[in-house]
Amino acid sequence: MAGKISQLKTYFSLMGEPWLSAGDAGKLAQIVKDLEYLDVRATCKKEPIRWGMLVDMLRLKDLTNPVELCEAVMMLLCYRAALRSGELTSGLTAADICWDDDGKGFRVLLLRTKTHRRGAAISVHIREDRLCEFCCVKLMRKYFRENKLFQHPLG
């Protein structure tokens, strides 16, 4: 907006016409300041996924299909740990999943995230939810078993 006003001021100067009086310039400055905070455009921000929406999507998955099982695990992990999908798909391997001794939880080791870009890796801990229809830990365990990814007796 300030750029357009500057262009108008230059145009008037080149045409030899007077620009605004000091009082009018002050009024215009106030209007511009007010307009900067008034956004009349429709928002492009998407609604966050709520638990019910996620459950509806998961019910459509065929969890006997390895690809759909993997997708379900990723969806649940992103939801439970508040991760972005890119944080799970940028080099994460089975070795980055550290299972608790009791097998009822795991830690995901993340080297980088949007908010953690340097320094030591961080981990996110997920525990089993026995009351939940779709439990991230149970589905991750199923995925590990079906793909023979366990490195110790848990599997």
mmCIF file of C-alpha atoms in Angstrom:
data_model
loop_
_atom_site.group_PDB
_atom_site.id
_atom_site.type_symbol
_atom_site.label_atom_id
_atom_site.label_comp_id
_atom_site.label_asym_id
_atom_site.label_seq_id
_atom_site.Cartn_x
_atom_site.Cartn_y
_atom_site.Cartn_z
ATOM 1 C CA MET A 1 0.000 0.000 0.000
ATOM 2 C CA ALA A 2 2.821 2.393 0.882
ATOM 3 C CA GLY A 3 4.417 1.677 -2.489
ATOM 4 C CA LYS A 4 1.249 2.692 -4.344
ATOM 5 C CA ILE A 5 1.014 5.940 -2.375
ATOM 6 C CA SER A 6 4.650 6.668 -3.158
ATOM 7 C CA GLN A 7 3.924 6.117 -6.859
ATOM 8 C CA LEU A 8 0.984 8.525 -6.716
ATOM 9 C CA LYS A 9 3.081 11.138 -4.943
ATOM 10 C CA THR A 10 5.807 10.811 -7.613
ATOM 11 C CA TYR A 11 3.200 11.059 -10.400
ATOM 12 C CA PHE A 12 1.752 14.271 -8.955
ATOM 13 C CA SER A 13 5.260 15.697 -8.601
ATOM 14 C CA LEU A 14 6.124 14.853 -12.239
ATOM 15 C CA MET A 15 2.851 16.384 -13.430
ATOM 16 C CA GLY A 16 3.561 19.561 -11.482
ATOM 17 C CA GLU A 17 0.416 19.132 -9.420
ATOM 18 C CA PRO A 18 0.308 19.717 -5.683
ATOM 19 C CA TRP A 19 0.302 16.659 -3.420
ATOM 20 C CA LEU A 20 -1.855 16.445 -0.323
ATOM 21 C CA SER A 21 -1.773 19.072 2.369
ATOM 22 C CA ALA A 22 -0.057 18.099 5.613
ATOM 23 C CA GLY A 23 -3.443 17.496 7.239
ATOM 24 C CA ASP A 24 -4.691 15.319 4.368
ATOM 25 C CA ALA A 25 -1.398 13.380 4.277
ATOM 26 C CA GLY A 26 -1.858 12.642 7.992
ATOM 27 C CA LYS A 27 -5.414 11.414 7.378
ATOM 28 C CA LEU A 28 -4.218 9.198 4.527
ATOM 29 C CA ALA A 29 -1.448 7.769 6.704
ATOM 30 C CA GLN A 30 -4.011 6.880 9.384
ATOM 31 C CA ILE A 31 -6.316 5.220 6.837
ATOM 32 C CA VAL A 32 -3.409 3.159 5.459
ATOM 33 C CA LYS A 33 -2.432 2.136 8.980
ATOM 34 C CA ASP A 34 -6.016 1.017 9.687
ATOM 35 C CA LEU A 35 -6.258 -0.877 6.396
ATOM 36 C CA GLU A 36 -3.070 -2.832 7.071
ATOM 37 C CA TYR A 37 -4.858 -4.607 9.915
ATOM 38 C CA LEU A 38 -8.121 -5.102 8.046
ATOM 39 C CA ASP A 39 -7.873 -8.289 5.984
ATOM 40 C CA VAL A 40 -11.081 -8.782 4.034
ATOM 41 C CA ARG A 41 -9.815 -11.798 2.106
ATOM 42 C CA ALA A 42 -11.226 -15.215 2.938
ATOM 43 C CA THR A 43 -8.843 -17.276 5.017
ATOM 44 C CA CYS A 44 -6.907 -20.065 3.334
ATOM 45 C CA LYS A 45 -6.103 -21.678 6.666
ATOM 46 C CA LYS A 46 -7.367 -25.230 6.908
ATOM 47 C CA GLU A 47 -9.229 -26.626 9.881
ATOM 48 C CA PRO A 48 -7.041 -28.851 12.043
ATOM 49 C CA ILE A 49 -7.886 -32.536 11.983
ATOM 50 C CA ARG A 50 -9.852 -33.516 15.045
ATOM 51 C CA TRP A 51 -9.849 -37.001 16.580
ATOM 52 C CA GLY A 52 -13.293 -37.858 15.182
ATOM 53 C CA MET A 53 -12.211 -36.912 11.664
ATOM 54 C CA LEU A 54 -9.103 -39.066 11.983
ATOM 55 C CA VAL A 55 -11.118 -42.052 13.244
ATOM 56 C CA ASP A 56 -13.503 -41.686 10.287
ATOM 57 C CA MET A 57 -10.532 -41.790 7.900
ATOM 58 C CA LEU A 58 -8.945 -44.754 9.684
ATOM 59 C CA ARG A 59 -12.174 -46.758 9.505
ATOM 60 C CA LEU A 60 -11.871 -46.600 5.714
ATOM 61 C CA LYS A 61 -8.410 -48.170 5.770
ATOM 62 C CA ASP A 62 -7.809 -51.875 5.097
ATOM 63 C CA LEU A 63 -5.336 -52.595 7.893
ATOM 64 C CA THR A 64 -4.482 -55.981 6.354
ATOM 65 C CA ASN A 65 -2.904 -54.079 3.451
ATOM 66 C CA PRO A 66 0.728 -53.201 4.404
ATOM 67 C CA VAL A 67 0.634 -49.834 2.640
ATOM 68 C CA GLU A 68 -2.623 -48.770 4.274
ATOM 69 C CA LEU A 69 -1.370 -50.017 7.642
ATOM 70 C CA CYS A 70 1.743 -47.867 7.215
ATOM 71 C CA GLU A 71 -0.428 -44.864 6.285
ATOM 72 C CA ALA A 72 -2.629 -45.435 9.352
ATOM 73 C CA VAL A 73 0.418 -45.624 11.637
ATOM 74 C CA MET A 74 1.812 -42.419 10.147
ATOM 75 C CA MET A 75 -1.516 -40.619 10.501
ATOM 76 C CA LEU A 76 -1.841 -41.661 14.136
ATOM 77 C CA LEU A 77 1.769 -40.844 14.931
ATOM 78 C CA CYS A 78 1.489 -37.397 13.351
ATOM 79 C CA TYR A 79 -1.704 -36.763 15.299
ATOM 80 C CA ARG A 80 -0.515 -38.094 18.674
ATOM 81 C CA ALA A 81 2.921 -36.473 18.543
ATOM 82 C CA ALA A 82 1.850 -33.273 16.741
ATOM 83 C CA LEU A 83 4.303 -33.963 13.910
ATOM 84 C CA ARG A 84 4.224 -32.894 10.307
ATOM 85 C CA SER A 85 4.224 -35.660 7.715
ATOM 86 C CA GLY A 86 7.572 -34.424 6.399
ATOM 87 C CA GLU A 87 9.139 -35.097 9.779
ATOM 88 C CA LEU A 88 8.247 -38.770 9.383
ATOM 89 C CA THR A 89 9.135 -39.145 5.721
ATOM 90 C CA SER A 90 12.533 -37.442 5.649
ATOM 91 C CA GLY A 91 14.847 -40.335 6.395
ATOM 92 C CA LEU A 92 13.091 -41.948 9.363
ATOM 93 C CA THR A 93 13.889 -45.671 9.578
ATOM 94 C CA ALA A 94 12.840 -48.569 11.816
ATOM 95 C CA ALA A 95 16.064 -48.030 13.776
ATOM 96 C CA ASP A 96 14.705 -44.609 14.826
ATOM 97 C CA ILE A 97 11.824 -46.333 16.675
ATOM 98 C CA CYS A 98 12.975 -47.411 20.152
ATOM 99 C CA TRP A 99 10.507 -49.704 21.895
ATOM 100 C CA ASP A 100 9.947 -49.591 25.658
ATOM 101 C CA ASP A 101 10.985 -52.755 27.505
ATOM 102 C CA ASP A 102 7.345 -53.665 28.173
ATOM 103 C CA GLY A 103 6.429 -53.224 24.487
ATOM 104 C CA LYS A 104 3.601 -50.852 25.368
ATOM 105 C CA GLY A 105 5.227 -47.721 24.066
ATOM 106 C CA PHE A 106 8.011 -46.409 21.878
ATOM 107 C CA ARG A 107 10.147 -43.367 21.239
ATOM 108 C CA VAL A 108 10.607 -41.858 17.820
ATOM 109 C CA LEU A 109 14.021 -40.297 17.318
ATOM 110 C CA LEU A 110 13.829 -37.137 15.206
ATOM 111 C CA LEU A 111 17.005 -35.536 13.916
ATOM 112 C CA ARG A 112 15.298 -32.416 12.607
ATOM 113 C CA THR A 113 11.861 -30.847 12.823
ATOM 114 C CA LYS A 114 10.448 -27.519 11.774
ATOM 115 C CA THR A 115 11.200 -26.088 15.202
ATOM 116 C CA HIS A 116 14.317 -28.164 16.029
ATOM 117 C CA ARG A 117 16.841 -27.669 13.243
ATOM 118 C CA ARG A 118 20.200 -28.194 14.885
ATOM 119 C CA GLY A 119 21.810 -29.864 17.830
ATOM 120 C CA ALA A 120 21.147 -33.293 19.304
ATOM 121 C CA ALA A 121 18.208 -35.348 18.102
ATOM 122 C CA ILE A 122 14.971 -35.169 20.054
ATOM 123 C CA SER A 123 12.560 -37.969 20.789
ATOM 124 C CA VAL A 124 8.804 -38.203 21.113
ATOM 125 C CA HIS A 125 7.385 -40.851 23.435
ATOM 126 C CA ILE A 126 4.067 -42.588 22.650
ATOM 127 C CA ARG A 127 2.362 -44.993 25.078
ATOM 128 C CA GLU A 128 -0.362 -47.527 24.397
ATOM 129 C CA ASP A 129 -3.955 -46.406 24.873
ATOM 130 C CA ARG A 130 -5.960 -49.518 25.760
ATOM 131 C CA LEU A 131 -9.318 -47.730 25.536
ATOM 132 C CA CYS A 132 -8.806 -46.362 22.058
ATOM 133 C CA GLU A 133 -10.258 -47.992 18.941
ATOM 134 C CA PHE A 134 -7.193 -46.971 16.935
ATOM 135 C CA CYS A 135 -4.060 -47.077 19.061
ATOM 136 C CA CYS A 136 -0.826 -45.845 17.489
ATOM 137 C CA VAL A 137 1.303 -48.261 19.547
ATOM 138 C CA LYS A 138 -0.823 -51.302 18.678
ATOM 139 C CA LEU A 139 -0.766 -50.494 14.977
ATOM 140 C CA MET A 140 2.975 -49.759 15.036
ATOM 141 C CA ARG A 141 3.545 -53.112 16.780
ATOM 142 C CA LYS A 142 1.434 -54.839 14.115
ATOM 143 C CA TYR A 143 3.427 -53.098 11.375
ATOM 144 C CA PHE A 144 6.742 -54.108 12.970
ATOM 145 C CA ARG A 145 5.630 -57.729 13.383
ATOM 146 C CA GLU A 146 4.269 -58.081 9.857
ATOM 147 C CA ASN A 147 7.425 -56.611 8.370
ATOM 148 C CA LYS A 148 9.795 -58.470 10.741
ATOM 149 C CA LEU A 149 11.370 -55.246 11.993
ATOM 150 C CA PHE A 150 11.835 -56.154 15.661
ATOM 151 C CA GLN A 151 15.440 -56.634 16.698
ATOM 152 C CA HIS A 152 14.693 -58.142 20.132
ATOM 153 C CA PRO A 153 12.264 -60.663 21.696
ATOM 154 C CA LEU A 154 9.331 -58.199 21.763
ATOM 155 C CA GLY A 155 8.423 -59.187 18.214
#
